[in-house]
Coordinates of C-alpha atoms in Angstrom, one line a residue:
X1 CA 12.6 -9.3 36.5
X2 CA 11.4 -8.3 40.0
X3 CA 9.6 -11.7 40.4
X4 CA 12.7 -13.6 39.3
X5 CA 14.8 -11.8 41.9
X6 CA 12.3 -12.4 44.7
X7 CA 12.1 -16.1 43.9
X8 CA 15.9 -16.3 44.0
X9 CA 15.9 -14.5 47.3
X10 CA 13.3 -16.9 48.8
X11 CA 15.2 -19.8 47.4
X12 CA 18.5 -18.7 49.1
X13 CA 16.7 -18.1 52.4
X14 CA 15.2 -21.6 52.3
X15 CA 18.6 -23.1 51.7
X16 CA 20.0 -21.1 54.6
X17 CA 17.2 -22.2 56.9
X18 CA 17.7 -25.8 55.8
X19 CA 21.4 -25.6 56.7
X20 CA 20.5 -24.1 60.1
X21 CA 17.9 -26.8 60.7
X22 CA 20.4 -29.5 59.9
X23 CA 23.0 -27.9 62.2
X24 CA 20.4 -27.7 64.9
X25 CA 19.4 -31.3 64.5
X26 CA 23.1 -32.3 64.7
X27 CA 23.4 -30.2 67.8
X28 CA 20.2 -31.7 69.3
X29 CA 21.4 -35.2 68.5
X30 CA 24.7 -34.4 70.3
X31 CA 22.9 -32.8 73.2
X32 CA 20.4 -35.7 73.4
X33 CA 23.2 -38.2 73.5
X34 CA 25.0 -36.2 76.2
X35 CA 21.7 -35.9 78.1
X36 CA 21.0 -39.6 77.8
X37 CA 24.5 -40.4 78.9
X38 CA 24.4 -37.9 81.7
X39 CA 20.9 -39.0 82.7
X40 CA 21.9 -42.6 82.5
X41 CA 24.9 -41.9 84.6
X42 CA 22.9 -39.9 87.1
X43 CA 20.3 -42.6 87.2
X44 CA 22.9 -45.2 87.9
X45 CA 24.5 -42.9 90.5
X46 CA 21.0 -42.2 91.9
X47 CA 20.1 -45.8 91.9
X48 CA 23.4 -46.7 93.6
X49 CA 22.8 -43.9 96.2
X50 CA 19.3 -44.9 96.7
X51 CA 20.2 -48.5 97.0
X52 CA 23.0 -47.6 99.4
X53 CA 20.9 -45.1 101.4
X54 CA 17.7 -47.0 101.5
X55 CA 19.1 -50.5 101.4
X56 CA 17.4 -51.2 104.5
X57 CA 14.1 -49.4 103.7
X58 CA 11.0 -51.2 102.7
X59 CA 10.7 -53.1 99.5
X60 CA 7.5 -51.1 98.5
X61 CA 9.3 -47.8 98.7
X62 CA 12.1 -49.1 96.5
X63 CA 9.7 -50.3 93.9
X64 CA 7.8 -47.0 93.9
X65 CA 10.9 -45.1 93.3
X66 CA 12.0 -47.4 90.5
X67 CA 8.6 -47.0 88.9
X68 CA 8.9 -43.2 89.0
X69 CA 12.3 -43.3 87.4
X70 CA 11.1 -45.5 84.6
X71 CA 8.1 -43.2 84.0
X72 CA 10.5 -40.2 83.9
X73 CA 12.7 -41.9 81.4
X74 CA 9.6 -42.8 79.3
X75 CA 8.3 -39.2 79.3
X76 CA 11.7 -37.8 78.5
X77 CA 12.1 -40.2 75.6
X78 CA 8.6 -39.2 74.3
X79 CA 9.5 -35.5 74.4
X80 CA 12.7 -36.2 72.5
X81 CA 10.8 -38.2 69.9
X82 CA 8.2 -35.4 69.5
X83 CA 10.8 -32.8 68.9
X84 CA 12.6 -35.0 66.4
X85 CA 9.4 -35.6 64.6
X86 CA 8.6 -31.8 64.6
X87 CA 12.0 -31.0 63.2
X88 CA 11.7 -33.7 60.6
X89 CA 8.3 -32.4 59.4
X90 CA 9.8 -28.9 59.1
X91 CA 12.6 -30.2 57.0
X92 CA 10.2 -32.1 54.7
X93 CA 8.1 -28.9 54.4
X94 CA 11.1 -26.9 53.3
X95 CA 12.1 -29.6 50.9
X96 CA 8.7 -29.6 49.3
X97 CA 8.9 -25.8 49.0
X98 CA 12.2 -26.1 47.3
X99 CA 10.8 -28.7 45.0
X100 CA 7.9 -26.4 44.1
X101 CA 10.3 -23.6 43.3
X102 CA 12.4 -25.9 41.1
X103 CA 9.2 -27.2 39.4
X104 CA 8.1 -23.6 38.8
X105 CA 11.4 -22.7 37.3
X106 CA 11.3 -25.7 35.0
X107 CA 7.7 -24.9 34.0
X108 CA 8.6 -21.3 33.3
X109 CA 11.5 -22.3 31.2
X110 CA 9.4 -24.7 29.1
X111 CA 6.6 -22.1 28.8
X112 CA 9.1 -19.4 27.7
X113 CA 10.5 -21.7 25.0
X114 CA 7.0 -22.5 23.7
X115 CA 6.1 -18.8 23.5
X116 CA 9.4 -18.1 21.6
X117 CA 8.6 -20.9 19.1
X118 CA 5.0 -19.8 18.7
X119 CA 6.1 -16.2 18.0
X120 CA 8.7 -17.3 15.6
X121 CA 6.1 -19.4 13.7
X122 CA 3.8 -16.5 13.5
X123 CA 6.5 -14.2 12.1
X124 CA 7.5 -16.9 9.5
X125 CA 3.8 -17.2 8.5
X126 CA 3.5 -13.4 8.1
X127 CA 6.6 -13.3 6.0
X128 CA 5.3 -16.1 3.7
X129 CA 1.7 -15.1 3.4
X130 CA 1.7 -11.2 3.4
X131 CA 3.4 -8.8 1.0
X132 CA 6.0 -6.6 2.8
X133 CA 4.0 -3.5 1.7
X134 CA 1.0 -4.7 3.7
X135 CA 2.6 -5.3 7.1
X136 CA 5.8 -4.0 8.8
X137 CA 7.0 -6.2 11.7
X138 CA 10.4 -4.8 12.2
X139 CA 9.7 -3.6 15.8
X140 CA 8.1 -7.0 16.7
X141 CA 11.1 -8.9 15.3
X142 CA 13.4 -6.8 17.6
X143 CA 11.1 -7.5 20.5
X144 CA 11.4 -11.3 19.9
X145 CA 15.2 -11.0 19.7
X146 CA 15.1 -9.3 23.1
X147 CA 12.9 -12.1 24.5
X148 CA 15.4 -14.7 23.3
X149 CA 18.2 -12.9 25.0
X150 CA 16.1 -12.9 28.3
X151 CA 15.6 -16.6 27.9
X152 CA 19.3 -17.3 27.4
X153 CA 20.1 -15.3 30.6
X154 CA 17.5 -17.3 32.6
X155 CA 14.9 -14.5 32.8
X156 CA 12.1 -16.8 31.8
X157 CA 9.2 -14.8 33.2
X158 CA 10.4 -11.7 31.5
X159 CA 10.8 -13.7 28.3
X160 CA 7.2 -15.0 28.5
X161 CA 5.8 -11.5 29.1
X162 CA 7.7 -10.0 26.1
X163 CA 6.7 -12.9 23.8
X164 CA 3.0 -12.5 24.8
X165 CA 3.1 -8.8 24.0
X166 CA 4.9 -9.4 20.7
X167 CA 2.4 -12.2 19.7
X168 CA -0.5 -9.9 20.6
X169 CA 0.9 -7.1 18.4
X170 CA 1.6 -9.4 15.5
X171 CA -2.0 -10.7 15.7
X172 CA -3.3 -7.2 15.6
X173 CA -1.1 -6.3 12.6
X174 CA -2.1 -9.4 10.8
X175 CA -5.8 -8.6 11.2
X176 CA -5.2 -5.1 10.0
X177 CA -3.3 -6.5 7.0
X178 CA -6.2 -8.8 6.2
X179 CA -8.6 -5.9 6.2
X180 CA -6.2 -3.8 4.1
X181 CA -5.6 -6.7 1.6
X182 CA -9.3 -7.3 1.3
X183 CA -10.0 -3.6 0.6
X184 CA -7.1 -3.4 -1.9
X185 CA -8.2 -6.6 -3.7
X186 CA -11.8 -5.3 -3.9
X187 CA -10.6 -1.9 -5.3
X188 CA -8.2 -3.6 -7.7
X189 CA -10.9 -5.9 -9.1
X190 CA -13.2 -2.9 -9.6
X191 CA -10.4 -0.9 -11.2
X192 CA -9.3 -3.8 -13.4
X193 CA -12.9 -4.3 -14.7
X194 CA -13.2 -0.6 -15.3
X195 CA -9.9 -0.4 -17.1
X196 CA -10.8 -3.4 -19.3
X197 CA -14.1 -1.8 -20.1
X198 CA -12.3 1.5 -20.9
X199 CA -9.6 -0.1 -23.0
X200 CA -12.3 -2.0 -24.9
X201 CA -14.1 1.3 -25.5
X202 CA -10.9 3.0 -26.7
X203 CA -10.1 0.1 -29.1
X204 CA -13.7 0.1 -30.4
X205 CA -13.4 3.8 -31.1
X206 CA -10.3 3.6 -33.2
X207 CA -12.6 4.1 -36.2
X208 CA -15.9 6.0 -35.7
X209 CA -18.6 7.1 -38.0
X210 CA -18.2 10.5 -39.5
X211 CA -20.9 13.2 -39.0
X212 CA -22.3 15.9 -41.2
X213 CA -22.9 19.5 -40.3
X214 CA -26.2 18.6 -38.7
X215 CA -24.5 16.0 -36.4
X216 CA -26.0 13.1 -38.3
X217 CA -23.9 10.0 -38.9
X218 CA -22.5 9.3 -42.3
X219 CA -21.5 6.0 -43.9
X220 CA -17.9 7.1 -43.9
X221 CA -15.6 6.4 -41.0
X222 CA -13.0 8.5 -39.2
X223 CA -9.6 7.4 -37.9
X224 CA -9.7 9.0 -34.4
X225 CA -6.0 8.8 -33.7
X226 CA -5.1 10.4 -37.0
X227 CA -7.6 13.3 -36.7
X228 CA -6.5 14.0 -33.1
X229 CA -2.8 13.9 -33.7
X230 CA -2.3 10.7 -31.6
X231 CA -4.4 11.7 -28.6
X232 CA -6.2 8.4 -28.6
X233 CA -2.9 6.4 -28.6
X234 CA -1.7 8.6 -25.7
X235 CA -4.9 7.9 -23.7
X236 CA -4.6 4.2 -24.4
X237 CA -1.0 4.1 -23.3
X238 CA -1.7 6.0 -20.1
X239 CA -4.6 3.6 -19.2
X240 CA -2.6 0.5 -20.1
X241 CA 0.4 1.7 -18.1
X242 CA -1.8 1.9 -15.0
X243 CA -3.3 -1.5 -15.8
X244 CA 0.1 -3.1 -16.1
X245 CA 1.4 -1.6 -12.9
X246 CA -1.8 -2.8 -11.1
X247 CA -1.4 -6.3 -12.5
X248 CA 2.3 -6.5 -11.6
X249 CA 1.8 -5.5 -7.9
X250 CA -1.5 -4.1 -6.8
X251 CA -0.1 -3.8 -3.2
X252 CA 2.3 -1.1 -4.3
X253 CA -0.6 1.2 -4.6
X254 CA -2.0 2.9 -1.5
X255 CA -5.7 2.7 -0.7
X256 CA -6.1 6.5 -1.4
X257 CA -4.3 6.1 -4.8
X258 CA -6.7 3.2 -5.8
X259 CA -9.7 5.2 -4.7
X260 CA -8.4 8.1 -6.7
X261 CA -8.0 5.9 -9.8
X262 CA -11.4 4.5 -9.5
X263 CA -13.4 7.6 -8.6
X264 CA -11.4 10.3 -10.4
X265 CA -9.0 9.1 -13.1
X266 CA -11.2 6.5 -14.8
X267 CA -14.2 8.9 -15.1
X268 CA -11.8 11.5 -16.3
X269 CA -10.4 9.1 -19.0
X270 CA -13.9 8.1 -20.0
X271 CA -14.8 11.8 -20.4
X272 CA -11.6 12.4 -22.3
X273 CA -12.4 9.5 -24.7
X274 CA -15.7 11.2 -25.5
X275 CA -13.9 14.5 -26.1
X276 CA -11.3 12.8 -28.3
X277 CA -13.9 11.1 -30.4
X278 CA -15.9 14.3 -30.7
X279 CA -12.7 16.2 -31.6
X280 CA -11.8 13.6 -34.3
X281 CA -15.3 13.9 -35.9
X282 CA -15.2 17.7 -35.8
X283 CA -11.7 17.7 -37.3
X284 CA -12.7 15.4 -40.1
X285 CA -15.9 17.5 -40.7
X286 CA -13.7 20.6 -40.6
X287 CA -11.5 19.2 -43.3
X288 CA -14.5 18.4 -45.5
X289 CA -15.9 21.9 -45.0
X290 CA -12.6 23.4 -46.0
X291 CA -12.7 21.3 -49.1
X292 CA -16.3 22.3 -49.9
X293 CA -15.7 25.9 -49.1
X294 CA -12.6 26.1 -51.3
X295 CA -14.5 24.6 -54.2
X296 CA -17.5 27.0 -53.7
X297 CA -15.1 29.9 -54.0
X298 CA -13.4 28.2 -57.0
X299 CA -16.8 27.8 -58.6
X300 CA -17.4 31.5 -58.1
X301 CA -14.0 32.2 -59.6
X302 CA -14.9 30.1 -62.6
X303 CA -18.0 32.2 -63.1
X304 CA -15.7 35.2 -63.3
X305 CA -13.7 33.6 -66.1
X306 CA -11.1 31.7 -64.1
X307 CA -10.0 28.1 -65.0
X308 CA -9.2 25.7 -62.1
X309 CA -5.6 24.4 -62.2
X310 CA -5.4 22.1 -59.1
X311 CA -6.7 21.6 -55.5
X312 CA -5.1 19.7 -52.7
X313 CA -4.4 19.7 -48.9
X314 CA -1.1 20.9 -47.7
X315 CA 1.5 18.1 -47.9
X316 CA -1.4 15.8 -48.5
X317 CA -2.4 16.1 -44.8
X318 CA -6.1 16.4 -44.5
X319 CA -5.7 18.1 -41.1
X320 CA -4.0 21.1 -42.7
X321 CA -5.2 23.8 -45.0
X322 CA -6.8 23.2 -48.4
X323 CA -5.3 25.0 -51.4
X324 CA -6.8 25.6 -54.9
X325 CA -5.4 27.5 -57.9
X326 CA -7.1 29.1 -60.9
X327 CA -5.9 31.0 -64.1
X328 CA -7.9 33.9 -65.6
X329 CA -8.4 34.5 -69.3
X330 CA -6.1 37.5 -69.0
X331 CA -3.3 35.3 -67.7
X332 CA -3.8 36.3 -64.1
X333 CA -3.5 33.6 -61.5
X334 CA -5.0 33.3 -58.0
X335 CA -4.5 30.9 -55.2
X336 CA -7.2 30.2 -52.6
X337 CA -6.2 28.7 -49.3
X338 CA -8.5 27.7 -46.4
X339 CA -6.7 27.3 -43.1
X340 CA -8.4 25.5 -40.1
X341 CA -9.1 27.5 -36.9
X342 CA -10.9 26.5 -33.7
X343 CA -14.7 25.8 -33.5
X344 CA -15.2 25.0 -37.2
X345 CA -13.8 28.5 -38.2
X346 CA -11.5 29.0 -41.1
X347 CA -9.0 31.6 -42.4
X348 CA -9.3 32.1 -46.1
X349 CA -6.5 33.7 -48.3
X350 CA -6.7 35.0 -51.8
X351 CA -3.3 35.4 -53.4
X352 CA -2.5 37.1 -56.7
X353 CA 0.2 36.0 -59.1
X354 CA 3.3 38.3 -59.3
X355 CA 3.2 40.8 -62.1
X356 CA -0.6 41.1 -62.0
X357 CA -2.1 44.5 -62.7
X358 CA -4.6 44.2 -59.9
X359 CA -4.1 46.6 -57.0
X360 CA -4.7 45.8 -53.4
X361 CA -8.1 47.5 -53.5
X362 CA -9.1 45.5 -56.6
X363 CA -8.0 42.3 -54.9
X364 CA -10.2 43.2 -51.9
X365 CA -13.1 43.9 -54.2
X366 CA -12.6 40.6 -56.1
X367 CA -12.3 38.7 -52.8
X368 CA -15.6 40.3 -51.6
X369 CA -17.3 39.3 -54.8
X370 CA -16.0 35.7 -54.4
X371 CA -17.0 35.5 -50.8
X372 CA -20.4 37.1 -51.2
X373 CA -21.2 34.4 -53.7
X374 CA -20.9 31.7 -50.9
X375 CA -23.1 33.5 -48.3
X376 CA -26.0 31.4 -49.4
X377 CA -24.2 28.3 -48.2
X378 CA -24.4 29.6 -44.6
X379 CA -20.9 31.0 -44.1
X380 CA -20.4 34.2 -42.1
X381 CA -17.6 36.4 -43.3
X382 CA -15.4 38.4 -41.0
X383 CA -12.9 41.3 -41.4
X384 CA -10.7 41.5 -44.6
X385 CA -7.1 42.3 -43.9
X386 CA -3.8 42.2 -45.9
X387 CA -1.2 39.7 -44.7
X388 CA 2.4 38.9 -45.4
X389 CA 3.6 36.2 -47.7
X390 CA 3.6 32.8 -46.0
X391 CA 6.8 30.8 -46.0
X392 CA 5.3 27.9 -47.8
X393 CA 4.9 30.0 -51.0
X394 CA 8.0 29.7 -53.1
X395 CA 9.3 32.6 -55.1
X396 CA 8.8 30.6 -58.3
X397 CA 5.1 30.4 -57.5
X398 CA 4.4 33.9 -56.2
X399 CA 7.3 36.2 -55.8
X400 CA 5.4 39.2 -54.4
X401 CA 1.7 38.3 -54.4
X402 CA -1.1 40.5 -53.3
X403 CA -2.7 38.5 -50.5
X404 CA -5.9 39.1 -48.6
X405 CA -7.2 37.0 -45.7
X406 CA -10.6 36.9 -44.1
X407 CA -11.9 34.6 -41.3
X408 CA -15.0 32.6 -42.1
X409 CA -17.4 31.1 -39.5
X410 CA -19.7 28.3 -40.4

């Protein structure tokens, strides 16, 4: 802005000087004409006077005087020509300066327009090639608009400077976006591969081999999602949700989020998959042990004279407790229920039919006899305690049963 004002000031001074020089030349031309006329008149008068005064003088003196007059006229004419030439050169010099200023203004205007076009092209390229999440050029767009306003008001040099600054900032932002895109693409590819591998592992573990009490694989298979109450499906849905969002727009994730997914979440999911599979195998094994334990107790009851009536899982759900019933020769009826606890532990209940003549102490004694008969199978018995009637027992089945519970550890 300062340079533009200075140039305009110089330009105005040059125009003023040119006008003054033109006025001076006109003045000089007028004066020269007056001098020439006056001189000519004086020469004529002088010649007349000389001729009159020295009419009778010698011819040599007359010739000498005439020669001097001619020489004076010649010298005076040469001086006038020299001054005219000097003034003419000065005028040409000022004209060339003005032409240079005009050429500079034209060049500045053309250069400013080129910078505007180049900056606009770069902004258009960034809009087309880069996601808006990767690069924000709001400030640079406003700077370009200001540069255009400067151009329209004739501030070409200011426009050029602002365009150059804007172009430089856009270039830096573009390089930063390139690096960021490269990093995000690399992370996204790694995450995509890891997620595909994890999803493949989850799908391949829908059914896994069951294990026995020693941890050895059996020929039977376990439905992992069933035995973990849908935990495998929840894990698969969580992983697929992240995969879908990543496939839709990976640039919506920050670098830190992608790193967290790759370094923390995926290893966590992998570990969780192992835990889920292990839980499914343990749950299935737990159900089998409940079944075996119930039948061991039932066999002991048979040895005491009871006859098995039925045995089944609650509501036919293998994840719940196992129930067996037996009838004695004296008409008494007992129900044995094995409920699952944590870490392959069980809660066993012995319930007596309503109207039975057995007291609570006799029920405890009978329960001890039954449970002692299964110690050889490796079960550790805990404390025996009376419990209240469970809601699932109907009044028709057992109206007021004597019920004893004891935890069992395998």
